[in-house]
Short mmCIF file of C-alpha atoms and ligand atoms in Angstrom, two decimals:
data_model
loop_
_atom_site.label_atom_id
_atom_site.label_comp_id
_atom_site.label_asym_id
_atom_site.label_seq_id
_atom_site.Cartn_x
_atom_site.Cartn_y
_atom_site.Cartn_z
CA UNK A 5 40.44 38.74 35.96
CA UNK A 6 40.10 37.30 33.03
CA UNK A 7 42.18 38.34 29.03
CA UNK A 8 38.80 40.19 27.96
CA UNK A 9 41.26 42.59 25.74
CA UNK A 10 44.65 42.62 24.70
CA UNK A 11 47.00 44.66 26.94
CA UNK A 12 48.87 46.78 24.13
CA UNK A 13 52.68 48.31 23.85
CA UNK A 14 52.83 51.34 26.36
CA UNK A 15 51.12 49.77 29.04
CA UNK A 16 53.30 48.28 32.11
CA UNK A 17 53.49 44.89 32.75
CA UNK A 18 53.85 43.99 36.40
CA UNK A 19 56.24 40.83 37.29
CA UNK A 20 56.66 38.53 40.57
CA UNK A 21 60.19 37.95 41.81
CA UNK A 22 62.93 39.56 40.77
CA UNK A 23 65.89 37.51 39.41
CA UNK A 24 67.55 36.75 36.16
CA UNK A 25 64.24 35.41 34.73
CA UNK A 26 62.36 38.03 35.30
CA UNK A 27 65.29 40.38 33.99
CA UNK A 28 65.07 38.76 30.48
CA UNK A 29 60.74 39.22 30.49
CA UNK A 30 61.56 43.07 31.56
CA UNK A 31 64.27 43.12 28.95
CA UNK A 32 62.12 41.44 26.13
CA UNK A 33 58.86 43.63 27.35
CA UNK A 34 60.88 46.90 26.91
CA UNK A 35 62.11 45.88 23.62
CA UNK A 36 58.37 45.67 22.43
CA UNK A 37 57.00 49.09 23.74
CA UNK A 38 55.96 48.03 27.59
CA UNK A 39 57.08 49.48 30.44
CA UNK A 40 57.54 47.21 33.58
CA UNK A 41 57.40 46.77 37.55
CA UNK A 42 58.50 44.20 39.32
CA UNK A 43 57.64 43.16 42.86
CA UNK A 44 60.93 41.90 45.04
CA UNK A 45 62.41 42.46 48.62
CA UNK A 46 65.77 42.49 47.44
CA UNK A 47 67.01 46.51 46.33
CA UNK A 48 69.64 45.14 43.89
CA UNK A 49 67.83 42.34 42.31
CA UNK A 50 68.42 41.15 38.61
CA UNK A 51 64.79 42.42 37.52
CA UNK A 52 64.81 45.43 39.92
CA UNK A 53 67.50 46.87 38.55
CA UNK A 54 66.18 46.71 34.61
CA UNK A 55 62.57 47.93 35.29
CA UNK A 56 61.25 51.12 35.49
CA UNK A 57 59.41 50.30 38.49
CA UNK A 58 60.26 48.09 41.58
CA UNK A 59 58.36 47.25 43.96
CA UNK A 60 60.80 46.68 47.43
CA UNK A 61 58.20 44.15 48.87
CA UNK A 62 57.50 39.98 50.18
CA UNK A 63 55.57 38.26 48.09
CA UNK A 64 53.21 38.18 50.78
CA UNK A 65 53.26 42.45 51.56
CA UNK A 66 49.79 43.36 50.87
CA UNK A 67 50.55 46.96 50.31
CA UNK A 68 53.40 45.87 48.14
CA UNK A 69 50.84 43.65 46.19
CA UNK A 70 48.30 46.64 45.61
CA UNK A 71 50.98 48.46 44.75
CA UNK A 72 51.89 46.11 41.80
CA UNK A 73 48.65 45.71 40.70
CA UNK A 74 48.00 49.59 40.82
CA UNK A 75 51.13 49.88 38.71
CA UNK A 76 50.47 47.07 36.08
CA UNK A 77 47.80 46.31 33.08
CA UNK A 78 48.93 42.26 33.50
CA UNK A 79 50.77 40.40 35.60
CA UNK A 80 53.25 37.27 35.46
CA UNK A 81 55.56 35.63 37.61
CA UNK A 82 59.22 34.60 37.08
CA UNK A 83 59.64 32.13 39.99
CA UNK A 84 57.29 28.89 40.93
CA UNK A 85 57.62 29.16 44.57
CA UNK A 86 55.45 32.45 44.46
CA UNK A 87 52.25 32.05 46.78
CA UNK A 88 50.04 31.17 45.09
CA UNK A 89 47.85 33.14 47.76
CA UNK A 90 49.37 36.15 46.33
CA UNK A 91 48.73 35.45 42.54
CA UNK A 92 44.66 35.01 43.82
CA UNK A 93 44.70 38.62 45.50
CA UNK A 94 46.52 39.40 42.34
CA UNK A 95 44.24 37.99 40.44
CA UNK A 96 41.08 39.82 41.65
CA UNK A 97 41.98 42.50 40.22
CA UNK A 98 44.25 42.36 36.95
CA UNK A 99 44.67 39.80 34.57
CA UNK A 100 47.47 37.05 36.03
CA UNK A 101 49.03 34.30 33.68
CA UNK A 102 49.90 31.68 34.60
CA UNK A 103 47.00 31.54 37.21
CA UNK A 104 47.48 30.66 40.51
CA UNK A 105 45.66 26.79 40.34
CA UNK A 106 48.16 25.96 37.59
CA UNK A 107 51.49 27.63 39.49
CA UNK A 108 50.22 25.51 42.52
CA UNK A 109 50.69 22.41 40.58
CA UNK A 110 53.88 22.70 39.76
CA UNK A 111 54.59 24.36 43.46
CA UNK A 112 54.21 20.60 44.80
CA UNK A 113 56.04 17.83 43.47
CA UNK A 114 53.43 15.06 44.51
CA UNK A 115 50.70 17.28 42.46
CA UNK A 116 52.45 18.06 39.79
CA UNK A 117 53.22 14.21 39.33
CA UNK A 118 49.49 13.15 40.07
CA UNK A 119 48.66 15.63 37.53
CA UNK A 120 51.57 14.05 34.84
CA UNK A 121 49.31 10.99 35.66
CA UNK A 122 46.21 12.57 35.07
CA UNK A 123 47.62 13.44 31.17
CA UNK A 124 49.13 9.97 30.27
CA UNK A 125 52.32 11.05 30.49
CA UNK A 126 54.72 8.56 32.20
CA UNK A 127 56.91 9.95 35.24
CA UNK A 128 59.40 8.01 37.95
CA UNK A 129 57.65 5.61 39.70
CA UNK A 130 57.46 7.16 43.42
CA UNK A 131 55.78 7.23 46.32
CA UNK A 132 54.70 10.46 48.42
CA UNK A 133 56.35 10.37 52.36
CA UNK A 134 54.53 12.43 54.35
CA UNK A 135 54.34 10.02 57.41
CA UNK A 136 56.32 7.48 59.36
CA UNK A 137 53.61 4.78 57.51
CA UNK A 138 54.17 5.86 54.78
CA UNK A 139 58.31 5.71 55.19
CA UNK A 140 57.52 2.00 56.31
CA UNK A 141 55.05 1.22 53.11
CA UNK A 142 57.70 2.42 50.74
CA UNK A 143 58.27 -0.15 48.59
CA UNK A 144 61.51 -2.18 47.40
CA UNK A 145 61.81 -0.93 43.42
CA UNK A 146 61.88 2.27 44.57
CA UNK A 147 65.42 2.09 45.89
CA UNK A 148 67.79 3.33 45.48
CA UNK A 149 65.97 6.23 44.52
CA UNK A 150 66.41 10.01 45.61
CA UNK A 151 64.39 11.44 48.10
CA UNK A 152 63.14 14.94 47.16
CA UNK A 153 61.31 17.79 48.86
CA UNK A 154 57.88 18.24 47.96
CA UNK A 155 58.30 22.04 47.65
CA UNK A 156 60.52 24.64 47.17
CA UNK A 157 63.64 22.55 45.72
CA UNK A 158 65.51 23.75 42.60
CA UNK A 159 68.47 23.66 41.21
CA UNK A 160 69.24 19.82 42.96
CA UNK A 161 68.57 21.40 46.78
CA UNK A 162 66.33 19.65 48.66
CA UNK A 163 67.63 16.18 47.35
CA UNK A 164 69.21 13.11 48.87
CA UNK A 165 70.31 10.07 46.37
CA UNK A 166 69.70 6.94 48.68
CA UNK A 167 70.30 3.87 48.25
CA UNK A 168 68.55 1.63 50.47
CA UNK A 169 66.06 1.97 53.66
CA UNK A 170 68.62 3.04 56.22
CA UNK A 171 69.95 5.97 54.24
CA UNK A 172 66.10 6.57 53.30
CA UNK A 173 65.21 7.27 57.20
CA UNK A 174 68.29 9.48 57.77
CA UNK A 175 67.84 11.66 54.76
CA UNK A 176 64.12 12.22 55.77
CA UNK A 177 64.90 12.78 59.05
CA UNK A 178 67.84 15.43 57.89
CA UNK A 179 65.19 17.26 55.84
CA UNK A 180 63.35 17.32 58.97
CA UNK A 181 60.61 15.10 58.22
CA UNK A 182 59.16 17.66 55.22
CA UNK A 183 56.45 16.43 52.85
CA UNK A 184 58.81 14.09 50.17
CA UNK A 185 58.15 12.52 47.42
CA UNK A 186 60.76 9.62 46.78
CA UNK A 187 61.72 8.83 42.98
CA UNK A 188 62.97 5.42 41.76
CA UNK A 189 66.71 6.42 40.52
CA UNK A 190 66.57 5.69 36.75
CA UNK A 191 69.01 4.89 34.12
CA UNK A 192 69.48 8.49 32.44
CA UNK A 193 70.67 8.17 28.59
CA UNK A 194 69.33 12.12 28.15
CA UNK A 195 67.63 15.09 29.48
CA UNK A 196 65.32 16.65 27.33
CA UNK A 197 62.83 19.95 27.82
CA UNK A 198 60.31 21.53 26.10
CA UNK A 199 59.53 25.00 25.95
CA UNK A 200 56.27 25.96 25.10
CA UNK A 201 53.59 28.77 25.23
CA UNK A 202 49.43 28.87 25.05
CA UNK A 203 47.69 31.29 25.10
CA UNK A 204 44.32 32.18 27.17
CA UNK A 205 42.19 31.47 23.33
CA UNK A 206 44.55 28.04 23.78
CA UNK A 207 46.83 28.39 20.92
CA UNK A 208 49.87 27.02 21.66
CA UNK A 209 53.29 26.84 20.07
CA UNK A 210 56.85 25.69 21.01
CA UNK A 211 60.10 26.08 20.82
CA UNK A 212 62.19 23.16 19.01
CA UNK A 213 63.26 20.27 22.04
CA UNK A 214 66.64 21.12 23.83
CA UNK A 215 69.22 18.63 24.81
CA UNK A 216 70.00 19.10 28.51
CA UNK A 217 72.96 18.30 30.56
CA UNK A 218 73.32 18.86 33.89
CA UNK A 219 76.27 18.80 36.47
CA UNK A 220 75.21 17.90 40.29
CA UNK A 221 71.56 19.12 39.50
CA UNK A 222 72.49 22.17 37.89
CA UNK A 223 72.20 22.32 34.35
CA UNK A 224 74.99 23.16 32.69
CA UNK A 225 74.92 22.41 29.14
CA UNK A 226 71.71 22.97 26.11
CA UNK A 227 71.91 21.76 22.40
CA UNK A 228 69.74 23.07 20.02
CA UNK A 229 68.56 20.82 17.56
CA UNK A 230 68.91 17.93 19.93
CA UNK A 231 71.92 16.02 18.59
CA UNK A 232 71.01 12.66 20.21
CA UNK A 233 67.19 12.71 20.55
CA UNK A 234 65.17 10.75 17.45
CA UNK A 235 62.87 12.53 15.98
CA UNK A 236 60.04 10.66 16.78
CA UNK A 237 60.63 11.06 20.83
CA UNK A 238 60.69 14.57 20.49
CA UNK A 239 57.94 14.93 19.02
CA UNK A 240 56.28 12.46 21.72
CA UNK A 241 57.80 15.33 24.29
CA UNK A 242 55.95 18.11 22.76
CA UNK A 243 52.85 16.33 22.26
CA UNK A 244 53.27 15.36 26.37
CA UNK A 245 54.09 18.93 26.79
CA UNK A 246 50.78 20.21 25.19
CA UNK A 247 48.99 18.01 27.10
CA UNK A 248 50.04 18.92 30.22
CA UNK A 249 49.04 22.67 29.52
CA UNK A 250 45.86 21.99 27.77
CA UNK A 251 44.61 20.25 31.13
CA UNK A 252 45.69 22.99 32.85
CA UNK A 253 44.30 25.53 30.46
CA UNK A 254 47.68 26.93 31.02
CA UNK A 255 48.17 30.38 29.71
CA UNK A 256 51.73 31.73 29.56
CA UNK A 257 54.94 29.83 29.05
CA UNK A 258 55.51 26.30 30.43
CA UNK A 259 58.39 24.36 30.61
CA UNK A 260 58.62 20.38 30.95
CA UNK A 261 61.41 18.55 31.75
CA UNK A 262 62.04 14.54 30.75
CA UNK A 263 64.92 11.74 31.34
CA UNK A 264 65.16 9.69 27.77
CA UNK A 265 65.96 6.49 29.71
CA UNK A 266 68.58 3.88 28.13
CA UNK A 267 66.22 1.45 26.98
CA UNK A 268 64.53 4.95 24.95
CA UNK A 269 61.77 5.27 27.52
CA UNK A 270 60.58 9.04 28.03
CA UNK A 271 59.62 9.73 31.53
CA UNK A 272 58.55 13.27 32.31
CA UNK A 273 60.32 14.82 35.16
CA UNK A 274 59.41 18.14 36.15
CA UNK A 275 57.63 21.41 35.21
CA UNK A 276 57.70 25.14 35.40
CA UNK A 277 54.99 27.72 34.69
CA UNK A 278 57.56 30.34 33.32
CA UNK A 279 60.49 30.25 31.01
CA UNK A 280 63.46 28.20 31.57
CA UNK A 281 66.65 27.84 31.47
CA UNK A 282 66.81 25.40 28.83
CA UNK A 283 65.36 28.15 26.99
CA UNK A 284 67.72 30.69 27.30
CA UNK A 285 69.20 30.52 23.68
CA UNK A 286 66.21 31.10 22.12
CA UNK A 287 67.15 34.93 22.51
CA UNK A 288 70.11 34.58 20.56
CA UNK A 289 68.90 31.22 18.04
CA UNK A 290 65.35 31.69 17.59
CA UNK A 291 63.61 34.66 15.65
CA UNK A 292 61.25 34.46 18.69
CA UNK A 293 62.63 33.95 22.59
CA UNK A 294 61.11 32.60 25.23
CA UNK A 295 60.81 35.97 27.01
CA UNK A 296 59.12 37.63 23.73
CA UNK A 297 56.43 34.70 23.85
CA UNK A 298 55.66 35.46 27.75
CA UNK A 299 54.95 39.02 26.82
CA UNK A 300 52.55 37.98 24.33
CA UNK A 301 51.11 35.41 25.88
CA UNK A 302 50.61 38.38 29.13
CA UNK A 303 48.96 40.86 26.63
CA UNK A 304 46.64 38.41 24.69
CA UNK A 305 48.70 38.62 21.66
CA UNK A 306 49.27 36.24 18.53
CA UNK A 307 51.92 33.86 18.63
CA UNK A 308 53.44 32.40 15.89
CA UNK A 309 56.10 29.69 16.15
CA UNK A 310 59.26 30.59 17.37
CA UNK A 311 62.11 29.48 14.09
CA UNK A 312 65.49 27.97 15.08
CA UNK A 313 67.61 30.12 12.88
CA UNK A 314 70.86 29.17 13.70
CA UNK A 315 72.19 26.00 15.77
CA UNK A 316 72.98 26.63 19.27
CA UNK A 317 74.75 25.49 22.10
CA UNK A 318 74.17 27.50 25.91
CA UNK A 319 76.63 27.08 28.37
CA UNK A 320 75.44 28.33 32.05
CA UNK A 321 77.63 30.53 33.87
CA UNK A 322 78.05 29.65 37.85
CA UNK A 323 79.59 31.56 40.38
CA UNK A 324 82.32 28.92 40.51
CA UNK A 325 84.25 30.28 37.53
CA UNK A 326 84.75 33.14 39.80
CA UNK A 327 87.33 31.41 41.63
CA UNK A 328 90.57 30.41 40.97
CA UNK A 329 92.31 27.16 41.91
CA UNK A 330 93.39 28.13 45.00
CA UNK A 331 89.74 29.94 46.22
CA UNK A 332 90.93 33.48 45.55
CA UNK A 333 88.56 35.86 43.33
CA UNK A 334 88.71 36.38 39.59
CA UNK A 335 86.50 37.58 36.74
CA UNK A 336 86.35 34.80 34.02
CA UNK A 337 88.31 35.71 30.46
CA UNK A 338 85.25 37.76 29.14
CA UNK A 339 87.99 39.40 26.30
CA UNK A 340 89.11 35.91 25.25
CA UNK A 341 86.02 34.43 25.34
CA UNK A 342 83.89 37.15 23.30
CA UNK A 343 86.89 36.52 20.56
CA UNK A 344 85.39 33.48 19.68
CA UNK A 345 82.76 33.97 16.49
CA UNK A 346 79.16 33.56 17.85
CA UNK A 347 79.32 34.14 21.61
CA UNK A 348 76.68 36.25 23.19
CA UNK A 349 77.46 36.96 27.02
CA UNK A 350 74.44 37.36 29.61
CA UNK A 351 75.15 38.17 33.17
CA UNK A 352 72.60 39.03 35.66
CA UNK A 353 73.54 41.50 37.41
CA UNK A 354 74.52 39.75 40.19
CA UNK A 355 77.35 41.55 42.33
CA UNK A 356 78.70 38.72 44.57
CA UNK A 357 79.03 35.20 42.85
CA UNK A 358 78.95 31.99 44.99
CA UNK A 359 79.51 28.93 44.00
CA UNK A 360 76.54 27.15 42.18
CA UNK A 361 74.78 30.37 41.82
CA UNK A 362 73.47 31.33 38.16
CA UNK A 363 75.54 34.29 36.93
CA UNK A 364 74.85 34.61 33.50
CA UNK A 365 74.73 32.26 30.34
CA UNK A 366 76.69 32.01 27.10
CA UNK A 367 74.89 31.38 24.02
CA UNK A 368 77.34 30.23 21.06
CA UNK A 369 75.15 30.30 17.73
CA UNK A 370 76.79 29.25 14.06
CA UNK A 371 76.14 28.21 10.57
CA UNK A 372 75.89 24.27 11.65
CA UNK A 373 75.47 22.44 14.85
CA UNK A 374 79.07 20.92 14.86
CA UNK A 375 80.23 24.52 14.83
CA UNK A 376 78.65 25.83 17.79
CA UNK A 377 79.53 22.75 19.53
CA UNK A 378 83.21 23.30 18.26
CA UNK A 379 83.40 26.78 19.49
CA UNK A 380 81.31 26.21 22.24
CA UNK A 381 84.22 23.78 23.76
CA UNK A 382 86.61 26.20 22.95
CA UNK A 383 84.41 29.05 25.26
CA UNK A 384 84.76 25.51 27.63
CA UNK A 385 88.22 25.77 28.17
CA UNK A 386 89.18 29.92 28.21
CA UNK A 387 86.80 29.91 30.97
CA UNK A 388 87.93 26.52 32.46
CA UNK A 389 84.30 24.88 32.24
CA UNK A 390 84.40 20.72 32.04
CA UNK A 391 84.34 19.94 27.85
CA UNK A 392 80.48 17.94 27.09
P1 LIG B 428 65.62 22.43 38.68
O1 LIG B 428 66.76 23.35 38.82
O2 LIG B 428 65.48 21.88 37.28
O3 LIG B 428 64.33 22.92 39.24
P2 LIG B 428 65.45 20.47 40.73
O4 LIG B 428 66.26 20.81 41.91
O5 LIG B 428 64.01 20.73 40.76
O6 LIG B 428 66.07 21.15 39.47
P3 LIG B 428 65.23 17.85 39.47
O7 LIG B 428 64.98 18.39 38.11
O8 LIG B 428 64.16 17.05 40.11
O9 LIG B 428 65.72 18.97 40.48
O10 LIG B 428 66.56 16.96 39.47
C1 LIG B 428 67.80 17.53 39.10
C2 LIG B 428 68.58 16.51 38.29
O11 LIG B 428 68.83 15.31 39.06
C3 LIG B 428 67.87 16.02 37.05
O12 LIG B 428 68.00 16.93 35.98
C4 LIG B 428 68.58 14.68 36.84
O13 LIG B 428 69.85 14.89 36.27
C5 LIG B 428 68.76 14.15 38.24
N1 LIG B 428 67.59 13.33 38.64
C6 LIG B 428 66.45 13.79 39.20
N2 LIG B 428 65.56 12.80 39.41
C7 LIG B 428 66.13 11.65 38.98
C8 LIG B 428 65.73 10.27 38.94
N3 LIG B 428 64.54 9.87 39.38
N4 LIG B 428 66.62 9.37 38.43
C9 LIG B 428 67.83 9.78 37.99
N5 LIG B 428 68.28 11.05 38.01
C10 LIG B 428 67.45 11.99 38.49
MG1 LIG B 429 64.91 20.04 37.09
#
């Protein structure tokens, strides 16, 4: 269904999946008057355990999606890899943003960049293995390169850096011969993102362009203003960014990745049709999050563009600090750490942390960007994270 009228404050507001993502959307929806239900098979999920209603259901339950949709005015999603089958029956009967087509894009790796194409917007150079030709046809610039899966890889899983034709064969073969798509490996200066939102009448505003660093695929690090990003590529990233939702006639809120390359080059990486965590700070730094702008964009509200009021630096939180030197258990200085001026602490909910799992997020804001940066490196080293 389509945003015919705006879903107003006391309504619920129905989300798919149920992690830390969708936590924040049921945190900011609450904050503005909605009540929420979220759809996901785990009992003690991040979401689940914030939102009046849960929904213990697959994606794919068709009771459990009826359910949802019974319970909810509008619905959203907090996780890509979502069926898109499921946003469609979804879809038939409330309003769904992002819709379904435009989640599918960014399901798929090879659509998402044929559809970068489509825009103008530069990406890796690559080629799509989906066949034993096609392994053969691959040509020589694209190695070494890293060979990713096609779908359902995040957080660097479902990724093999290889470096010639050999290694090529065995790491397709080791993902078992899944749809690929393998990316010439390119000289990284940055990593950039862009956070935007549109909504269904196509206005569209974003937040300001985050700095990125990640740590074995993960990312582990966001600046806010972008220390070492000119000006005038960042504002090439948002206008990419728009692009890519306006062809979509995206409605909700879309994240793109990009690698500033060393000779300045920006090459667009990746996207997701929800917030981000590149975003994160903007609960704590911007007078609008990420999170508030999803609600609006859901409900067919204004938006207005989110202000950067303080400087910010995010530092992720994985299950890793959990663990001492020697493997045994520990919870991370929280006391020490919350000393610090400017720290807000986010944790998920989560009750057993693993290594490389997202736990929470620290958000250090301050009067200038040095600051948060200074304190931020102190929050580093209480909780024994690597400096930046
Ligand atoms: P996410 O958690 O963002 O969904 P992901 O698993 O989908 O991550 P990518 O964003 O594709 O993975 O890659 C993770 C990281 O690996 C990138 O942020 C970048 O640091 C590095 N990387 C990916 N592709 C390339 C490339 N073509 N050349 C160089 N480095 C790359
Ligand atoms: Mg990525």
């Amino acid at each position: 269904m389509t945003a015919a009228t705006q879903v107003l404050p006391g309504a619920t507001l129905g989300v798919m999946g149920g992690g830390q993502l969708g936590r924040m959307f049921v945190h900011a929806a609450q904050a503005m008057g909605y009540a929420t239900a979220v759809l996901e098979a785990d009992a003690s999920s991040p979401a689940g355990q914030a939102s009046q209603h849960h929904v213990l259901a697959a994606y794919t339950d068709e009771q459990g999606l009826a359910q949802l949709a019974a319970l909810s005015a509008a619905i959203t999603t907090e996780f890509e890899n979502v069926p898109a089958q499921a946003l469609q029956t979804l879809a038939a009967q409330r309003f769904v943003a992002p819709a379904a087509a435009a989640v599918a894009v960014c399901q798929d790796r090879a659509a998402e960049k044929a559809h970068f194409q489509r825009c103008g917007v530069p990406c890796a150079p690559y080629a799509v293995i989906e066949s034993a030709e096609q392994l053969a046809a691959v040509t020589d610039e694209l190695l070494p390169g890293i060979l990713k899966t096609a779908r359902l890889g995040y957080d660097g899983k479902g990724q093999a850096r290889v470096a010639n034709r050999t290694e090529l064969a065995a790491a397709w073969a080791a993902m078992k011969h899944a749809p690929c798509v393998l990316e010439q490996m390119l000289p990284l200066h940055r990593e950039i993102s862009v956070v935007l939102a549109r909504g269904a009448d196509g206005a569209c505003v974003q937040l300001p362009v985050q700095q990125n660093l990640h740590r074995d695929g993960i990312l582990a690090v966001t600046q806010v203003p972008a220390p070492e990003v000119p000006a005038a590529l960042q504002q090439q990233a948002m206008e990419c960014a728009q692009a890519v939702a306006a062809s979509l006639d995206y409605v909700g809120v879309l994240c793109v990745e990009f690698f500033v390359l060393a000779d300045g080059r920006l090459v667009a990486n990746e996207m997701a049709p929800r917030p981000h965590n590149s975003g994160h700070y903007s609960i704590d730094a911007c007078d609008l999050s990420q999170f508030e702008l999803q609600v609006r964009t859901l409900c067919g509200l204004p938006l207005s563009t989110p202000r950067l009021h303080s400087p910010a630096v995010m530092l992720n939180l994985l299950g890793d600090l959990w663990f001492d030197a020697a493997g045994a258990q520990r919870e991370p200085a929280w006391a020490e750490v919350l000393a610090l001026p400017g720290v807000h602490l986010h944790l998920y909910g989560k009750a057993e942390p693993r290594r490389a799992r997202k736990m929470g997020h620290l958000t250090v804001t301050a009067a200038t960007a040095d600051e948060a940066r200074r304190v931020a490196l102190q929050a580093s080293a209480v909780l024994g994270l690597a400096p930046f």
